[in-house]
Amino acid sequence: RADGSVEETGPVGAVQQHGPVHADAVASVAALKPDLCVSGRRDKSVAVCSWRTGAVLRRFTGHQREVTKVTSALDSNRVFSASRDKTVMMWELHGTPGPRQHFPGHDLVVTGLAVSPDASQLCTGSRDNTVRKWDIETGECLGRAAISRNLVTHLCWVPGEPYVIQTSEDKTIRIWDSRELQVAHTFPAKRHIQTCCDASGDGRYCLSSSSGSAGEGGEATLWDLRQTRNRVREYKGHFQTTTSCVFLPGAPALAPSIATSSYDGTVKVWDRDTGGRG
C-alpha cells in the first residue's frame, strides 16, 4: 500500500489482476496516492489508475515517443513523465488533458526522474551523460552537470534531504547535492551496470540493483547514507538482471523489508536487516 498500511484480502499467494490499461508494455509504475498509481508505457501514454478496481481515472498523451519513467510529487496531484523524445512533462490529475509544464533540453532519452520533497524542483538524468535541475513552476533549467560515461539509469530523491541518488551504466552510484548540483559522494563501483535505486523513508539507507545473467550479478545492495557511507548488505537470489528495488512501507511491529524484481520473472521480498527472503 502506498500509505504504508497492510490489508488482508485473501489467502497468501492470491493475486488481484485487472485488464490491460495500455496497448503496449509498461515501462514504469509509481504510487500517486494511497489508492492510486500512475504508469507509463511504450504506447507513449501515461495513465492514472485505481489499483483496487483497475479503473483508469485519467489518461495523458503528448509524448512523441515511448515513456521511460514516471513519478509523482508527494501529497499533490502532479504527475511527471520522461520519454525517449528527450523531454519531461508534468500533468495534473484534475487539470486539462494536456501537459501543465514541459522540460526540454536533454540530448538523448531521459532515463532518470525525481521530485524534491517540497515539490518545488525536479531532477532529471539522461543517456546524454547529464543530470539537470528544473524549477517545476516555470520549467526553467536551474543547473546542468555532465560526467563522462555517466549514462543515467535511475534517480531518486532522499526524503527530507537536498540529496539525489543516481545509478549509472558506468557501474557506480552517486549522491548529488541538489543545491549546487555537485557530486557529494560516490560509492565504490560495482561489477555490473546499476539499474535502479531507492532511498528509505528515514533517509538512512539507499538501495541499488545490478544487471546480470545466468546467476552472475543481479543482486541488490544496501548502502549506508548517514555514517560510514559503506556497503551494508547484498541480496542475492535473482538469476538475471534485477530491474527494480524498493523499500517497502510496513507497520512498526514488522521487520523492515525490501522488494526486488528481475528479468528472471520473479519478485522477491527480503528482510532488510538479515537478507533473508520472505
GROMACS .gro file of C-alpha atoms in nm:
model
  278
    1ARG     CA    1   0.000   0.000   0.000
    2ALA     CA    2   0.129   0.345  -0.083
    3ASP     CA    3   0.023   0.476   0.259
    4GLY     CA    4   0.215   0.206   0.447
    5SER     CA    5  -0.091   0.018   0.572
    6VAL     CA    6  -0.144  -0.355   0.538
    7GLU     CA    7  -0.463  -0.511   0.414
    8GLU     CA    8  -0.559  -0.879   0.427
    9THR     CA    9  -0.756  -0.956   0.112
   10GLY     CA   10  -0.736  -1.333   0.084
   11PRO     CA   11  -0.512  -1.636   0.116
   12VAL     CA   12  -0.136  -1.600   0.090
   13GLY     CA   13  -0.032  -1.609  -0.272
   14ALA     CA   14  -0.359  -1.463  -0.402
   15VAL     CA   15  -0.305  -1.212  -0.683
   16GLN     CA   16  -0.552  -0.947  -0.790
   17GLN     CA   17  -0.538  -0.890  -1.164
   18HIS     CA   18  -0.715  -0.634  -1.382
   19GLY     CA   19  -0.749  -0.590  -1.754
   20PRO     CA   20  -0.479  -0.410  -1.952
   21VAL     CA   21  -0.457  -0.033  -1.913
   22HIS     CA   22  -0.218   0.032  -2.204
   23ALA     CA   23  -0.178  -0.110  -2.552
   24ASP     CA   24   0.188  -0.192  -2.505
   25ALA     CA   25   0.445  -0.289  -2.241
   26VAL     CA   26   0.454  -0.096  -1.912
   27ALA     CA   27   0.785   0.085  -1.865
   28SER     CA   28   0.737   0.241  -1.519
   29VAL     CA   29   0.489   0.246  -1.230
   30ALA     CA   30   0.477   0.478  -0.928
   31ALA     CA   31   0.245   0.542  -0.633
   32LEU     CA   32   0.040   0.861  -0.659
   33LYS     CA   33  -0.198   0.835  -0.363
   34PRO     CA   34  -0.291   0.552  -0.123
   35ASP     CA   35  -0.537   0.404  -0.374
   36LEU     CA   36  -0.392   0.536  -0.700
   37CYS     CA   37  -0.092   0.454  -0.914
   38VAL     CA   38   0.050   0.610  -1.226
   39SER     CA   39   0.202   0.412  -1.512
   40GLY     CA   40   0.392   0.496  -1.828
   41ARG     CA   41   0.402   0.283  -2.138
   42ARG     CA   42   0.573   0.228  -2.467
   43ASP     CA   43   0.246   0.337  -2.629
   44LYS     CA   44   0.354   0.697  -2.535
   45SER     CA   45   0.076   0.740  -2.279
   46VAL     CA   46   0.056   0.797  -1.904
   47ALA     CA   47  -0.236   0.657  -1.704
   48VAL     CA   48  -0.365   0.709  -1.351
   49CYS     CA   49  -0.546   0.402  -1.220
   50SER     CA   50  -0.713   0.269  -0.908
   51TRP     CA   51  -0.520  -0.039  -0.802
   52ARG     CA   52  -0.832  -0.160  -0.619
   53THR     CA   53  -1.065  -0.169  -0.919
   54GLY     CA   54  -0.835  -0.137  -1.218
   55ALA     CA   55  -1.035   0.164  -1.336
   56VAL     CA   56  -0.847   0.427  -1.540
   57LEU     CA   57  -0.916   0.770  -1.391
   58ARG     CA   58  -0.706   0.976  -1.631
   59ARG     CA   59  -0.501   0.912  -1.941
   60PHE     CA   60  -0.245   1.165  -2.062
   61THR     CA   61  -0.094   1.177  -2.411
   62GLY     CA   62   0.155   1.419  -2.558
   63HIS     CA   63   0.492   1.246  -2.580
   64GLN     CA   64   0.623   1.174  -2.928
   65ARG     CA   65   0.799   0.854  -2.826
   66GLU     CA   66   0.758   0.590  -2.555
   67VAL     CA   67   0.750   0.685  -2.188
   68THR     CA   68   1.052   0.564  -1.989
   69LYS     CA   69   0.987   0.680  -1.630
   70VAL     CA   70   0.700   0.820  -1.424
   71THR     CA   71   0.692   0.971  -1.076
   72SER     CA   72   0.471   1.199  -0.868
   73ALA     CA   73   0.509   1.483  -0.623
   74LEU     CA   74   0.437   1.383  -0.264
   75ASP     CA   75   0.086   1.477  -0.144
   76SER     CA   76  -0.002   1.652  -0.468
   77ASN     CA   77  -0.198   1.591  -0.787
   78ARG     CA   78   0.104   1.631  -1.012
   79VAL     CA   79   0.245   1.353  -1.227
   80PHE     CA   80   0.574   1.363  -1.418
   81SER     CA   81   0.679   1.152  -1.716
   82ALA     CA   82   1.007   1.112  -1.901
   83SER     CA   83   1.037   0.988  -2.256
   84ARG     CA   84   1.258   0.877  -2.538
   85ASP     CA   85   1.155   1.200  -2.708
   86LYS     CA   86   1.418   1.367  -2.480
   87THR     CA   87   1.162   1.561  -2.278
   88VAL     CA   88   0.984   1.550  -1.942
   89MET     CA   89   0.623   1.659  -1.898
   90MET     CA   90   0.415   1.746  -1.593
   91TRP     CA   91   0.046   1.656  -1.578
   92GLU     CA   92  -0.221   1.748  -1.324
   93LEU     CA   93  -0.466   1.484  -1.207
   94HIS     CA   94  -0.758   1.728  -1.203
   95GLY     CA   95  -0.631   1.960  -1.474
   96THR     CA   96  -0.661   1.980  -1.850
   97PRO     CA   97  -0.576   1.677  -2.069
   98GLY     CA   98  -0.257   1.843  -2.196
   99PRO     CA   99   0.070   1.880  -2.006
  100ARG     CA  100   0.086   2.153  -1.742
  101GLN     CA  101   0.461   2.205  -1.796
  102HIS     CA  102   0.737   2.094  -2.037
  103PHE     CA  103   1.102   2.034  -1.950
  104PRO     CA  104   1.301   2.008  -2.278
  105GLY     CA  105   1.678   2.019  -2.303
  106HIS     CA  106   1.831   1.672  -2.287
  107ASP     CA  107   2.008   1.548  -2.599
  108LEU     CA  108   1.910   1.181  -2.559
  109VAL     CA  109   1.643   0.968  -2.393
  110VAL     CA  110   1.553   1.076  -2.038
  111THR     CA  111   1.611   0.784  -1.801
  112GLY     CA  112   1.604   0.943  -1.455
  113LEU     CA  113   1.328   1.140  -1.283
  114ALA     CA  114   1.297   1.261  -0.921
  115VAL     CA  115   1.091   1.531  -0.746
  116SER     CA  116   1.216   1.726  -0.442
  117PRO     CA  117   1.042   1.662  -0.107
  118ASP     CA  118   0.888   2.012  -0.116
  119ALA     CA  119   0.769   1.953  -0.474
  120SER     CA  120   0.937   2.270  -0.600
  121GLN     CA  121   1.217   2.119  -0.808
  122LEU     CA  122   1.266   1.834  -1.050
  123CYS     CA  123   1.586   1.644  -1.117
  124THR     CA  124   1.633   1.456  -1.445
  125GLY     CA  125   1.904   1.234  -1.590
  126SER     CA  126   1.974   1.104  -1.937
  127ARG     CA  127   2.193   0.886  -2.152
  128ASP     CA  128   2.348   1.215  -2.267
  129ASN     CA  129   2.568   1.189  -1.950
  130THR     CA  130   2.399   1.483  -1.779
  131VAL     CA  131   2.190   1.548  -1.472
  132ARG     CA  132   1.969   1.858  -1.475
  133LYS     CA  133   1.769   2.050  -1.215
  134TRP     CA  134   1.446   2.232  -1.300
  135ASP     CA  135   1.203   2.477  -1.144
  136ILE     CA  136   0.870   2.296  -1.153
  137GLU     CA  137   0.653   2.607  -1.177
  138THR     CA  138   0.841   2.789  -1.452
  139GLY     CA  139   1.006   2.499  -1.637
  140GLU     CA  140   1.341   2.682  -1.615
  141CYS     CA  141   1.657   2.473  -1.609
  142LEU     CA  142   1.837   2.573  -1.288
  143GLY     CA  143   2.152   2.370  -1.340
  144ARG     CA  144   2.328   2.114  -1.556
  145ALA     CA  145   2.613   1.879  -1.468
  146ALA     CA  146   2.790   1.643  -1.709
  147ILE     CA  147   3.018   1.349  -1.624
  148SER     CA  148   3.185   1.144  -1.897
  149ARG     CA  149   3.027   0.798  -1.944
  150ASN     CA  150   2.762   0.871  -1.681
  151LEU     CA  151   2.472   0.708  -1.864
  152VAL     CA  152   2.199   0.764  -1.606
  153THR     CA  153   1.966   0.471  -1.537
  154HIS     CA  154   1.762   0.600  -1.241
  155LEU     CA  155   1.724   0.885  -0.992
  156CYS     CA  156   1.557   0.913  -0.651
  157TRP     CA  157   1.539   1.198  -0.400
  158VAL     CA  158   1.631   1.130  -0.037
  159PRO     CA  159   1.328   1.218   0.182
  160GLY     CA  160   1.381   1.535   0.384
  161GLU     CA  161   1.725   1.598   0.234
  162PRO     CA  162   1.870   1.804  -0.054
  163TYR     CA  163   2.035   1.488  -0.192
  164VAL     CA  164   1.957   1.290  -0.505
  165ILE     CA  165   2.081   0.934  -0.561
  166GLN     CA  166   2.172   0.827  -0.911
  167THR     CA  167   2.262   0.493  -1.072
  168SER     CA  168   2.454   0.460  -1.395
  169GLU     CA  169   2.570   0.225  -1.666
  170ASP     CA  170   2.926   0.305  -1.552
  171LYS     CA  171   2.850   0.074  -1.254
  172THR     CA  172   2.855   0.349  -0.991
  173ILE     CA  173   2.604   0.505  -0.751
  174ARG     CA  174   2.642   0.878  -0.697
  175ILE     CA  175   2.491   1.112  -0.438
  176TRP     CA  176   2.426   1.459  -0.578
  177ASP     CA  177   2.385   1.770  -0.365
  178SER     CA  178   2.095   1.933  -0.546
  179ARG     CA  179   2.173   2.281  -0.412
  180GLU     CA  180   2.482   2.323  -0.629
  181LEU     CA  181   2.424   2.016  -0.845
  182GLN     CA  182   2.757   1.868  -0.746
  183VAL     CA  183   2.853   1.510  -0.658
  184ALA     CA  184   2.869   1.482  -0.279
  185HIS     CA  185   2.972   1.116  -0.268
  186THR     CA  186   3.039   0.822  -0.500
  187PHE     CA  187   3.007   0.468  -0.369
  188PRO     CA  188   3.268   0.207  -0.475
  189ALA     CA  189   3.194   0.085  -0.827
  190LYS     CA  190   3.008  -0.244  -0.859
  191ARG     CA  191   3.092  -0.522  -1.106
  192HIS     CA  192   2.778  -0.472  -1.313
  193ILE     CA  193   2.562  -0.191  -1.451
  194GLN     CA  194   2.347  -0.030  -1.183
  195THR     CA  195   1.986  -0.030  -1.297
  196CYS     CA  196   1.776   0.130  -1.021
  197CYS     CA  197   1.794   0.299  -0.680
  198ASP     CA  198   1.566   0.386  -0.389
  199ALA     CA  199   1.601   0.573  -0.059
  200SER     CA  200   1.449   0.464   0.271
  201GLY     CA  201   1.178   0.683   0.420
  202ASP     CA  202   1.402   0.785   0.711
  203GLY     CA  203   1.690   0.878   0.480
  204ARG     CA  204   1.931   0.632   0.645
  205TYR     CA  205   1.982   0.389   0.360
  206CYS     CA  206   1.970   0.355  -0.014
  207LEU     CA  207   1.929   0.052  -0.238
  208SER     CA  208   2.074  -0.018  -0.578
  209SER     CA  209   2.020  -0.306  -0.818
  210SER     CA  210   2.254  -0.467  -1.068
  211SER     CA  211   2.241  -0.616  -1.413
  212GLY     CA  212   2.332  -0.983  -1.450
  213SER     CA  213   2.277  -1.310  -1.631
  214ALA     CA  214   2.299  -1.685  -1.567
  215GLY     CA  215   2.313  -1.630  -1.192
  216GLU     CA  216   2.607  -1.387  -1.212
  217GLY     CA  217   2.528  -1.039  -1.077
  218GLY     CA  218   2.163  -0.945  -1.046
  219GLU     CA  219   2.198  -0.856  -0.678
  220ALA     CA  220   2.056  -0.565  -0.482
  221THR     CA  221   2.284  -0.371  -0.246
  222LEU     CA  222   2.204  -0.178   0.072
  223TRP     CA  223   2.419   0.131   0.136
  224ASP     CA  224   2.460   0.349   0.445
  225LEU     CA  225   2.378   0.712   0.369
  226ARG     CA  226   2.450   0.879   0.702
  227GLN     CA  227   2.750   0.731   0.886
  228THR     CA  228   3.009   0.516   0.711
  229ARG     CA  229   2.856   0.554   0.364
  230ASN     CA  230   2.970   0.199   0.300
  231ARG     CA  231   2.803  -0.113   0.166
  232VAL     CA  232   2.589  -0.271   0.437
  233ARG     CA  233   2.444  -0.585   0.277
  234GLU     CA  234   2.374  -0.763  -0.050
  235TYR     CA  235   2.063  -0.954  -0.151
  236LYS     CA  236   2.140  -1.237  -0.394
  237GLY     CA  237   1.893  -1.476  -0.549
  238HIS     CA  238   1.790  -1.348  -0.892
  239PHE     CA  239   1.928  -1.524  -1.199
  240GLN     CA  240   1.908  -1.231  -1.438
  241THR     CA  241   1.919  -0.851  -1.425
  242THR     CA  242   1.745  -0.702  -1.121
  243THR     CA  243   1.546  -0.421  -1.277
  244SER     CA  244   1.390  -0.258  -0.971
  245CYS     CA  245   1.445  -0.231  -0.596
  246VAL     CA  246   1.227  -0.057  -0.336
  247PHE     CA  247   1.194  -0.014   0.039
  248LEU     CA  248   0.854  -0.146   0.147
  249PRO     CA  249   0.640   0.051   0.392
  250GLY     CA  250   0.545  -0.151   0.698
  251ALA     CA  251   0.393  -0.150   1.043
  252PRO     CA  252   0.621  -0.085   1.346
  253ALA     CA  253   0.582  -0.445   1.462
  254LEU     CA  254   0.708  -0.585   1.130
  255ALA     CA  255   1.071  -0.628   1.028
  256PRO     CA  256   1.184  -0.372   0.766
  257SER     CA  257   1.155  -0.523   0.419
  258ILE     CA  258   1.264  -0.454   0.064
  259ALA     CA  259   1.142  -0.589  -0.269
  260THR     CA  260   1.324  -0.658  -0.594
  261SER     CA  261   1.206  -0.755  -0.942
  262SER     CA  262   1.405  -0.918  -1.219
  263TYR     CA  263   1.409  -1.024  -1.581
  264ASP     CA  264   1.400  -1.380  -1.444
  265GLY     CA  265   1.025  -1.327  -1.399
  266THR     CA  266   1.022  -1.308  -1.020
  267VAL     CA  267   0.959  -1.051  -0.749
  268LYS     CA  268   1.134  -1.123  -0.419
  269VAL     CA  269   1.073  -0.974  -0.075
  270TRP     CA  270   1.370  -0.961   0.164
  271ASP     CA  271   1.424  -0.888   0.530
  272ARG     CA  272   1.626  -0.566   0.508
  273ASP     CA  273   1.844  -0.638   0.812
  274THR     CA  274   1.915  -1.010   0.773
  275GLY     CA  275   1.897  -1.058   0.397
  276GLY     CA  276   1.652  -1.344   0.443
  277ARG     CA  277   1.371  -1.389   0.195
  278GLY     CA  278   1.007  -1.366   0.300
   0.00000   0.00000   0.00000
